[in-house]
Amino acid sequence: MTDAPAADIRPAAPRRLLVALIVTELMITFALATPLVATLGLKVQEIAPDRKEQVLATVMAVGSIAALLLNPVFGHLSDRTTGRFGRRRPWIAGGLVVGLPAGAVMATAHSTTQLVLGWLLAQAAYNAALAALSAVIADRVPPAQQATMSGLFGAAGFAGVVPGLVLVGTIPGNTTALFLIPAAIGALGAVLAWLLLREPAVPGGAGRAAKAVNLRSVLGSLLFDPRTSPAFTVVWCQRFLLQFANALIGAYGLYFLMARLDMSVSEAAALVSATGLVSLAGNVLAAAVFGRVASRTGAYRALVVGSGTLMTAAMVIKMFSASVWPVYLATAVAAVGLGAFYAVDLALVLRVMPDGGDSARYLGVFNIAKALPQTLAPVLAPVLLALGSDPVGASAEKNYFALFLGGAVAALLATALTPLIRHPRLVRD
């Protein structure tokens, strides 16, 4: 029988720390998401208009792979950092500062190679900051506050997309400013993080010599043993499956509306924008509200079941959608479901991940479950779309019924895994 862990008697985290975590997450997301939502596409249109689809796909793929690998590696390096400035603050502030020259490289790009190099540097910079920032919650926020912090952290991650969308809508033709402004705001975030995320000095010496960084430790930071951490494995799989369901349909939203609802490109684009705002509002609101609910009740697993059920229901609604309002309904249901999940999954994984002082490394591995589906889903989606004809809607060219069925199965499987999450730290549900 596994002994219950000792009670965590850390005092409540100061409000200044919580605000600094939320604002820093908001700034990192703004700097990283703005190129993803629009700026890279606009720059590719400038430098390779005749091959824009292929070039953008290449840039995005390279960035996704970099994020996949670099987040746990930087988390591992943060765990092993010693010095007077602590383990996390140098990586957070350093990553945000390096994001500025990365933005300059992309802003001045005249070739695909330069754009790829700039995007790689940006991914390295911001993933270093993200890996260390998440670990601050594990290090310095006691369990009683972690669910609330998880919800607010998730809400900040969703809300960080908004300034980028506003900026793109304000100056759509100035790609130089679109790259440099978010990067400059991120660099200002480095000052905030340096001043407000102070932490105790970490001594070096023999106590940490056994955890020296080397090639083997860096490669090992990408992996974990499911046999020794079964609860962590289940939570990892749930995040992967729910993110996979979301990513499976996300990239084809425009084409779905054109096929199912027989819309023109401009009509479909307008509806995508409108549903995007609905989704964002639902994500932010659900993450903030359900994070607080989880903090008060401790019912993490119950909230995971609820969020997975909502995601499954949204997929089923879209399977049969042939008009505008079911699309809005499915979008709202999915937004609440995904927002609720990201409100509790960070607090949940903090309770079930292995001990040993490697919190940033394990959180980096956990982030692979969010990044990997964005690479795999575009590969599988065309296979599902090619499975016969769509039984719903005006067009029979692509089988969107099968695509959403695949998403529903993934979300339902994630929900069904919940009873397997067993850990001594989970005692209230």
XYZ file of C-alpha atoms in Angstrom, residues 7 93 99 136 140 148 268 354 368 379:
10
model
C 0.849 17.401 4.103
C 13.430 36.598 -18.259
C 12.255 36.719 -28.207
C 6.972 28.310 -10.551
C 5.816 28.236 -4.933
C -7.430 28.487 -8.831
C -17.231 31.092 -44.307
C 6.677 12.104 -9.810
C 4.246 17.451 -25.402
C -1.764 13.946 -41.000
